[in-house]
Short mmCIF file of C-alpha atoms in Angstrom, two decimals:
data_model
loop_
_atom_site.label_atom_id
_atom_site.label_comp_id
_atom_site.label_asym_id
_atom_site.label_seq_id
_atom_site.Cartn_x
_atom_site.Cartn_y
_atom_site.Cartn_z
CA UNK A 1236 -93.02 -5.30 41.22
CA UNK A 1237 -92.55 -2.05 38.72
CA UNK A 1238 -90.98 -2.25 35.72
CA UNK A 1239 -88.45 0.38 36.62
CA UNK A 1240 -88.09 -0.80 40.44
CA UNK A 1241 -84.91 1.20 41.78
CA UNK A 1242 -83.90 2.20 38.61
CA UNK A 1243 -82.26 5.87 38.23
CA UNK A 1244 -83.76 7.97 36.05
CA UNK A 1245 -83.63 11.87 35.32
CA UNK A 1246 -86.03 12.86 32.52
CA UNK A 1247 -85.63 16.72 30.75
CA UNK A 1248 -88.36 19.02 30.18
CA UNK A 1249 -90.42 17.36 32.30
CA UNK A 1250 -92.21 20.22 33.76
CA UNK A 1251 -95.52 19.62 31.02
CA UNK A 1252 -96.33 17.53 28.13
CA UNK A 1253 -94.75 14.21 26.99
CA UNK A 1254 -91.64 15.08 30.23
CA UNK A 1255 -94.13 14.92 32.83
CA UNK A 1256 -95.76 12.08 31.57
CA UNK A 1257 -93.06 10.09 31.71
CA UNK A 1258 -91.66 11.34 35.51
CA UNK A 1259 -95.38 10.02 36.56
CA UNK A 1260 -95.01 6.61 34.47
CA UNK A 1261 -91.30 6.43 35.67
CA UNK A 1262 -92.53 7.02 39.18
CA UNK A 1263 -95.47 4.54 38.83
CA UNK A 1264 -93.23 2.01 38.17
CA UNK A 1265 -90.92 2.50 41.37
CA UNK A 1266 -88.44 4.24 39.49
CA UNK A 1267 -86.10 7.41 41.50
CA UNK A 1268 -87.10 10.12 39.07
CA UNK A 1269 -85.27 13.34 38.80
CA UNK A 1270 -87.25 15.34 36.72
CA UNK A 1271 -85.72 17.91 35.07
CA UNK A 1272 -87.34 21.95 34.75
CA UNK A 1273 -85.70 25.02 33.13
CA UNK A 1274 -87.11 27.89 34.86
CA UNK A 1275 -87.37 27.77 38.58
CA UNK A 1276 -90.43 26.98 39.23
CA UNK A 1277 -92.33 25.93 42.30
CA UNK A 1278 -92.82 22.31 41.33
CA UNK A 1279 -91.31 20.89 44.58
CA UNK A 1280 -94.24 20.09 46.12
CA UNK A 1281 -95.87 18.60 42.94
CA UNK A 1282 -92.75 15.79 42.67
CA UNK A 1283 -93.05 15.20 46.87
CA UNK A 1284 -96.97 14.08 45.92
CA UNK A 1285 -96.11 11.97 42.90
CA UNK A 1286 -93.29 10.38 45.06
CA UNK A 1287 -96.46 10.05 47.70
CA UNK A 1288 -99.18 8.56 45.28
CA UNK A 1289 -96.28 6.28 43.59
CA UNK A 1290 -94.15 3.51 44.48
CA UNK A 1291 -90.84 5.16 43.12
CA UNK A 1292 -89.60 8.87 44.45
CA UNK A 1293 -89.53 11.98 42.23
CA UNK A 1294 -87.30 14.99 42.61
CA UNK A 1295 -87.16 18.40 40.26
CA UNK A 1296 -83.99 19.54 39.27
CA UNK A 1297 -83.82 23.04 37.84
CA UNK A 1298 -81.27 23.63 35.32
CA UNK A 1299 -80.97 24.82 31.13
CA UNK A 1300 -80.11 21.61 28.94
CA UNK A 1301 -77.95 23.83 26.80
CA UNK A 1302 -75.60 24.78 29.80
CA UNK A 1303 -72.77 22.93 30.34
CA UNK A 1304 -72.05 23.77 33.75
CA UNK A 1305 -75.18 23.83 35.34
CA UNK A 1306 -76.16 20.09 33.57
CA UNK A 1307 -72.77 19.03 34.87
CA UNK A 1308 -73.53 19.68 38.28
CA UNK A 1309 -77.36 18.37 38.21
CA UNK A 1310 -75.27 15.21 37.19
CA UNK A 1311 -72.89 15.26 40.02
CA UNK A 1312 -75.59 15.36 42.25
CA UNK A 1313 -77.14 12.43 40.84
CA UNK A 1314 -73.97 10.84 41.06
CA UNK A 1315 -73.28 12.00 44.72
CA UNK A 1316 -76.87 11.03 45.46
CA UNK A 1317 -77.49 7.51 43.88
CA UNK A 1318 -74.30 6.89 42.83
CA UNK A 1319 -75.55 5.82 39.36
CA UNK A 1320 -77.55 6.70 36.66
CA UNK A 1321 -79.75 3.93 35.02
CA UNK A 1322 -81.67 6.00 32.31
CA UNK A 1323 -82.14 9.06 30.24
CA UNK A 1324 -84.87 10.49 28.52
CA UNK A 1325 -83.92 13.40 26.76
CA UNK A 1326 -87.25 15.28 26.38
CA UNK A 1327 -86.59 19.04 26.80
CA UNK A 1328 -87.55 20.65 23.22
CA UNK A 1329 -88.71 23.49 21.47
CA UNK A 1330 -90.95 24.10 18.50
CA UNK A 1331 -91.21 26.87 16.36
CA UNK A 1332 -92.72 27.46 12.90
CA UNK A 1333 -91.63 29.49 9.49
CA UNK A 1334 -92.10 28.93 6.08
CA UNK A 1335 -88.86 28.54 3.93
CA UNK A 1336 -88.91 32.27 2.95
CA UNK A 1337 -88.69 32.95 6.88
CA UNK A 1338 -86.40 30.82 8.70
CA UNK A 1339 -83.46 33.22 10.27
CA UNK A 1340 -80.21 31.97 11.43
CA UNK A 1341 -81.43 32.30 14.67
CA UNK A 1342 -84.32 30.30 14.16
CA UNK A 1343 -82.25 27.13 12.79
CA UNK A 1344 -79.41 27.96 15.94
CA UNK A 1345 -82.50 27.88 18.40
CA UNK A 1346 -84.06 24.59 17.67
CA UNK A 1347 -80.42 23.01 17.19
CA UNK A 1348 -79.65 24.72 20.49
CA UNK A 1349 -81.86 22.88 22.51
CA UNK A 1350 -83.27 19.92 20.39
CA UNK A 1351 -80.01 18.63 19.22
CA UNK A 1352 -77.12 20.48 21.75
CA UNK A 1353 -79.05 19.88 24.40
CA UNK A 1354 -79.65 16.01 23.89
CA UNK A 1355 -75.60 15.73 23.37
CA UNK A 1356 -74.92 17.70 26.24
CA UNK A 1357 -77.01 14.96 28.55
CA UNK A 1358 -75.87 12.42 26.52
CA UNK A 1359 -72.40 13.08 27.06
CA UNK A 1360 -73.19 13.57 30.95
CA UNK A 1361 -75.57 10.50 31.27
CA UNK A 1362 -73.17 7.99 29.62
CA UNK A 1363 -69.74 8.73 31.99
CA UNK A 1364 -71.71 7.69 34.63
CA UNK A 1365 -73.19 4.56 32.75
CA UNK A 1366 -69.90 3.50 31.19
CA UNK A 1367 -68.51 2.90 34.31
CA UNK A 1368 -71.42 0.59 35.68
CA UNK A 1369 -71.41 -1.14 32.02
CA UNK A 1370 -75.08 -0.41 31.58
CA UNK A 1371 -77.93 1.95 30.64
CA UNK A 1372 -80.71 3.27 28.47
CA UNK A 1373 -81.33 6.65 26.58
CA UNK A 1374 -84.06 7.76 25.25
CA UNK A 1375 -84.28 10.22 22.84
CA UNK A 1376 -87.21 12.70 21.69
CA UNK A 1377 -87.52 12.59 17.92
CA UNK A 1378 -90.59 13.27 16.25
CA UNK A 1379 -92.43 12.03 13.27
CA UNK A 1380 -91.60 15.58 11.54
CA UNK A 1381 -88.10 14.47 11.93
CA UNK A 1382 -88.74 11.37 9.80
CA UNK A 1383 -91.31 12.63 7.33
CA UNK A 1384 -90.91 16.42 6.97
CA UNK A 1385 -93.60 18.90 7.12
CA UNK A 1386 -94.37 22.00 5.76
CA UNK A 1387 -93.78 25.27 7.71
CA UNK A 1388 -91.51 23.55 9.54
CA UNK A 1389 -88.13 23.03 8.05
CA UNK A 1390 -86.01 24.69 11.02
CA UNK A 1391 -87.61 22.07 13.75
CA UNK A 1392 -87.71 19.09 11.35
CA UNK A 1393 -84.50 19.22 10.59
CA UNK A 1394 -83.48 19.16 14.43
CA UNK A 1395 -85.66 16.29 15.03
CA UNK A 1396 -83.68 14.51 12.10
CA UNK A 1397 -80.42 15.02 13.64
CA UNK A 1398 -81.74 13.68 16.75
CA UNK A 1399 -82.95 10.53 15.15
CA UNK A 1400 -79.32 10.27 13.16
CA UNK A 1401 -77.50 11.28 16.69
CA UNK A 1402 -79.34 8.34 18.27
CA UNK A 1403 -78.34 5.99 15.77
CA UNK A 1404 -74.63 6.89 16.17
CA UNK A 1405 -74.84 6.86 19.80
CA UNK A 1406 -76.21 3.80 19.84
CA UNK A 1407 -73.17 1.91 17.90
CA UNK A 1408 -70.72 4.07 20.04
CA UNK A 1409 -71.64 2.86 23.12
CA UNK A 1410 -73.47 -0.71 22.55
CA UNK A 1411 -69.95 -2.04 23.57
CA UNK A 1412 -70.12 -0.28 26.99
CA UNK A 1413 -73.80 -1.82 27.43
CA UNK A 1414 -75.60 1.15 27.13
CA UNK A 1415 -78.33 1.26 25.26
CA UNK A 1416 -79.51 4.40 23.07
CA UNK A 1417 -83.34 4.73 21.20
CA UNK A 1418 -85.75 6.86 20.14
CA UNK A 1419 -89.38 7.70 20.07
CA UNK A 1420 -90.84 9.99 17.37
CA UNK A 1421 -94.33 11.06 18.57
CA UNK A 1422 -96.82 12.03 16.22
CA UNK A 1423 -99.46 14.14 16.37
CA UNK A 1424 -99.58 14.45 20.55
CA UNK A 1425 -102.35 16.19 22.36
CA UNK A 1426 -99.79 18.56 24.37
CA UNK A 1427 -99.54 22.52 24.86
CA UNK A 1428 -96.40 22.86 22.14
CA UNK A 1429 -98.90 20.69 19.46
CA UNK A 1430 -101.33 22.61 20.48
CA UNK A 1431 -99.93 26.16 19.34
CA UNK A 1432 -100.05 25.25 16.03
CA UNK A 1433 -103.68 26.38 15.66
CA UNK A 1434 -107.13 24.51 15.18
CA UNK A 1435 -107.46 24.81 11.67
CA UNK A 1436 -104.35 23.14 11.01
CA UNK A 1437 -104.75 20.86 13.75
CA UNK A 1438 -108.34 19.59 12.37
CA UNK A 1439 -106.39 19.02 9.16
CA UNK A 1440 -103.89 16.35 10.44
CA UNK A 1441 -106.41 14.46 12.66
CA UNK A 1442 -108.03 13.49 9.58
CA UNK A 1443 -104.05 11.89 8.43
CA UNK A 1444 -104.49 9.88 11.57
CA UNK A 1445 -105.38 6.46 10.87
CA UNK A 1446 -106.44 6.18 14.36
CA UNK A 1447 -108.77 9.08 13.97
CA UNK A 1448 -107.69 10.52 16.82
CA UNK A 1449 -104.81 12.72 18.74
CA UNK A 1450 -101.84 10.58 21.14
CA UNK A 1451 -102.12 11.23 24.56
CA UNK A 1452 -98.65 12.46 26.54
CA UNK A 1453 -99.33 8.94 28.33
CA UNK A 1454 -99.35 6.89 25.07
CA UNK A 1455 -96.20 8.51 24.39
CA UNK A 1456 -94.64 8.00 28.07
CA UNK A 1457 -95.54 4.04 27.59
CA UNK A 1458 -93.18 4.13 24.55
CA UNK A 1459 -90.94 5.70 26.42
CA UNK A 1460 -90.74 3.20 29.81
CA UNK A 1461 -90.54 0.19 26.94
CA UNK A 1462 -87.42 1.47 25.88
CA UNK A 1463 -86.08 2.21 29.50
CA UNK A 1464 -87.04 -0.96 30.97
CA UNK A 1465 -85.17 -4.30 30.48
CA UNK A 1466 -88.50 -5.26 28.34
CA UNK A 1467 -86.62 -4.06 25.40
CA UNK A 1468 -82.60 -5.10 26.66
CA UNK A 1469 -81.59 -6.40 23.23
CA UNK A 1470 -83.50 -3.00 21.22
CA UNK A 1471 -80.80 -0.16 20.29
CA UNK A 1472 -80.69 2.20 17.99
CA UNK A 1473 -83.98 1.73 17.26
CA UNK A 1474 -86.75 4.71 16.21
CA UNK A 1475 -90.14 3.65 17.61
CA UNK A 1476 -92.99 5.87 16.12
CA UNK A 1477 -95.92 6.46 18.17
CA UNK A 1478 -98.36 8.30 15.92
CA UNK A 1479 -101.00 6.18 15.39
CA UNK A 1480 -100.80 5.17 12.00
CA UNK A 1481 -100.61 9.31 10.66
CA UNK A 1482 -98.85 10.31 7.58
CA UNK A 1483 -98.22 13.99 6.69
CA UNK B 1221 -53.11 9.71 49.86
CA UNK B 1222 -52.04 12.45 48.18
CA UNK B 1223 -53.33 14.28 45.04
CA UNK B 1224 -50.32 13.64 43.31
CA UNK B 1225 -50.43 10.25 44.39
CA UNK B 1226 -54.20 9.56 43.60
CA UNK B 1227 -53.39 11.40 39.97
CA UNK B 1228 -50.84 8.78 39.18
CA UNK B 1229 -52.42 5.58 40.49
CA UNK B 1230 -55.31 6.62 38.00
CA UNK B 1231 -53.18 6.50 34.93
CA UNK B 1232 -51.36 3.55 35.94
CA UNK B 1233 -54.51 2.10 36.61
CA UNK B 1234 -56.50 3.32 33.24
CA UNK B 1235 -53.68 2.71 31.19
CA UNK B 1236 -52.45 -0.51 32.93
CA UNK B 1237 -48.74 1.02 32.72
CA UNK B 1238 -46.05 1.31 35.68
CA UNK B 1239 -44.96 5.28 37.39
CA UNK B 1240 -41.51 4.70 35.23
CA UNK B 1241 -43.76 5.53 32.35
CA UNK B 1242 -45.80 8.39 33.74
CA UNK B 1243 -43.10 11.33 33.15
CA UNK B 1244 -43.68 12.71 29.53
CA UNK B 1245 -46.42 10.25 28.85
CA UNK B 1246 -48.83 11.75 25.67
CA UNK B 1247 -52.05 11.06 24.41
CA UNK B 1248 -52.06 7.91 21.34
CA UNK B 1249 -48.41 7.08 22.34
CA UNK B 1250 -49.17 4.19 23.59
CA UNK B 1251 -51.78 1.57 22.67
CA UNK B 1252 -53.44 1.90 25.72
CA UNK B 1253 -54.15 5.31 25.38
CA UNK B 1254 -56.17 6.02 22.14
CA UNK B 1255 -59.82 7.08 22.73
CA UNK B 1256 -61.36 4.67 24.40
CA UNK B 1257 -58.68 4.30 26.62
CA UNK B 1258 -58.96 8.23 27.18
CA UNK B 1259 -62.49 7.71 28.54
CA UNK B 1260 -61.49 5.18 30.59
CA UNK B 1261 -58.77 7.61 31.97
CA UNK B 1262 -60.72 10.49 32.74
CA UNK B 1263 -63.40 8.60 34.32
CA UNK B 1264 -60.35 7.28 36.83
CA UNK B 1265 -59.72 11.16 37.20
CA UNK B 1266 -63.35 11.87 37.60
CA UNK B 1267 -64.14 9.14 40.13
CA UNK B 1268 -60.35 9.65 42.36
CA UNK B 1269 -61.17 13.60 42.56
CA UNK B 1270 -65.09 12.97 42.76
CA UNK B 1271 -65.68 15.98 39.45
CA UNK B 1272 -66.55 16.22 36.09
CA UNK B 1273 -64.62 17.58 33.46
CA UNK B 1274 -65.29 19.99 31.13
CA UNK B 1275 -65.38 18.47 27.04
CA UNK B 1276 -62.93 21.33 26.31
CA UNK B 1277 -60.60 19.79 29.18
CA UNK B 1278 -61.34 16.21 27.77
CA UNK B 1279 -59.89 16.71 24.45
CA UNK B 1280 -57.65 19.32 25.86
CA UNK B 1281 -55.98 16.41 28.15
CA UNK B 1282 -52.96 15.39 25.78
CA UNK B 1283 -50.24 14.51 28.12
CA UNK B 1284 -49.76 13.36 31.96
CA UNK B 1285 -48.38 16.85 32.45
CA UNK B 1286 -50.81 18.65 31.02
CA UNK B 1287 -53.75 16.87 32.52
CA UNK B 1288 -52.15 18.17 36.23
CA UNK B 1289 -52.16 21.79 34.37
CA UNK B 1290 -56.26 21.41 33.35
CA UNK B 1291 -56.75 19.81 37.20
CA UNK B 1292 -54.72 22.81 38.71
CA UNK B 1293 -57.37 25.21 37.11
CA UNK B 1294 -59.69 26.72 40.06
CA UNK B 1295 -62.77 25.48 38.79
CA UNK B 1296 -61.65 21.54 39.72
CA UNK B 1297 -58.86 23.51 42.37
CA UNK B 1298 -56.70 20.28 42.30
CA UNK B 1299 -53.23 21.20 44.25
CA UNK B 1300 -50.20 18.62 43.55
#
């Protein structure tokens, strides 16, 4: 018996990183994953084996977060397909660096544009469906940046602090409706977008890790199937940190 | 059933009112229909046309009338 037996689920950005973590974990635990991907890309066949290997199914979906029309109709599908939608995990982000001196408009409008727009845009989608079953569970990307602030990185902090305060607001909004809204903010994660920050300054946070050591994607997924499972039914609004004990 | 038909039973049925009071009918003048109420409506809308509206159509939907206007539109290519 998985923890996420029959359960719905469509999960963004899960094409690397943290997203396709959680798709596997979702999938491991017999949930129907639709796993969402920006850019066409052949990952059909790589969802038909985890759907294979797994006790739950897995599907790709290809569309941009930030569009409203194409999200709309990846949700009608869903909704034509399952008829339901049990969870959310808003994952699709973007991470980009500047110093104060050098953050452009269009820097600040790109990491709102996906990291914050983006979520709303899902979350918008994802709870018309679960208002009208009365239940649900979204799960929102932060990151410890987003709670703590670091330097170089005011632009994608700030978007991962809007997340956390969007998740907290979406939580009271639709508690009544049963739907359920929380957060993870990961910390230092061994992943491909930590990983373009450079191994100088990467060797310089380990050591700020109490746990000596970089998160995994899968540590992070865990988190993440906590929140979506009926483990944690009476936890909303909630920002769970999974950084293993780091400060910054 | 028709589309005109289907339109009205989903306000009578999201706003719990009677097809006397459909005619004219706008947004927050009646209890029934303040916000929550207006997410209950289009989700009747949604579910008896099987779409999904736009947010600009959402907040855009301020009368009975108007809401056959916004469903009239060729991207949901209601016909009443």
């Amino acid at each position: 018996m998985g923890l996420l037996d029959g359960k719905v689920c469509l999960v963004t950005g899960a094409s690397r990183g943290i997203g396709a973590a959680t798709a596997r974990r979702f999938a491991e635990e017999g949930a129907v994953v639709y796993a969402n991907v920006r850019r066409p890309k052949n990952l059909d066949a790589y969802f038909e084996e985890l759907s294979v290997h797994c006790p739950g199914t897995a599907k790709a979906l290809y569309f941009d977060v930030r569009e409203g029309d194409a999200a709309k109709q990846a949700v009608m599908e869903i909704r034509r397909e399952q008829g339901r939608l049990d969870v959310l995990v808003n994952n699709a982000g973007v991470m980009k660096d500047a110093v104060i001196g050098m953050v452009s408009a269009g820097l600040v409008r790109e990491m709102y544009d996906t990291n914050l727009w983006g979520g709303v845009n899902m979350l918008q989608l994802a709870s018309k469906l679960m208002m009208r079953q009365g239940s649900g569970s979204i799960i929102n990307l932060c990151s410890i940046v987003g709670m703590e602030g670091n330097a170089g990185q005011t632009a994608y902090s700030a978007s991962k602090g809007a997340v956390a305060a969007m998740t907290k607001t979406a939580a009271k909004e639709l508690a009544p409706y049963g739907i359920r809204v929380n957060a993870v903010a990961p910390g230092m994660i061994d992943t491909d977008m930590y990983r373009s920050i450079g191994e100088e300054r990467m060797r310089a946070q380990i050591a700020k890790i109490g746990l000596g050591r970089l998160g995994t994607p899968e540590e992070v997924a865990d988190a993440v199937l906590f929140l979506a499972a009926d483990l944690s039914r009476y936890v909303t609004g909630e920002i769970l940190g999974v950084n293993g004990g780091a400060s910054i | 059933m028709t589309n005109q038909e289907k339109y009205n039973k989903a306000f009578m049925t999201a706003l719990e009112i009677t097809e006397g009071q459909l005619s004219g009918l706008k947004y927050q003048e009646i209890e029934a229909w303040d916000s929550v109420g207006h997410m209950g409506l289009v989700a009747a809308l949604e579910d008896a046309f099987d779409i999904m509206m736009d947010t600009d159509d959402i907040i855009d939907l301020s009368s009975y009338e108007k809401g056959m206007e916004i469903l009239s539109r060729e991207e949901y290519g209601i016909v009443f």
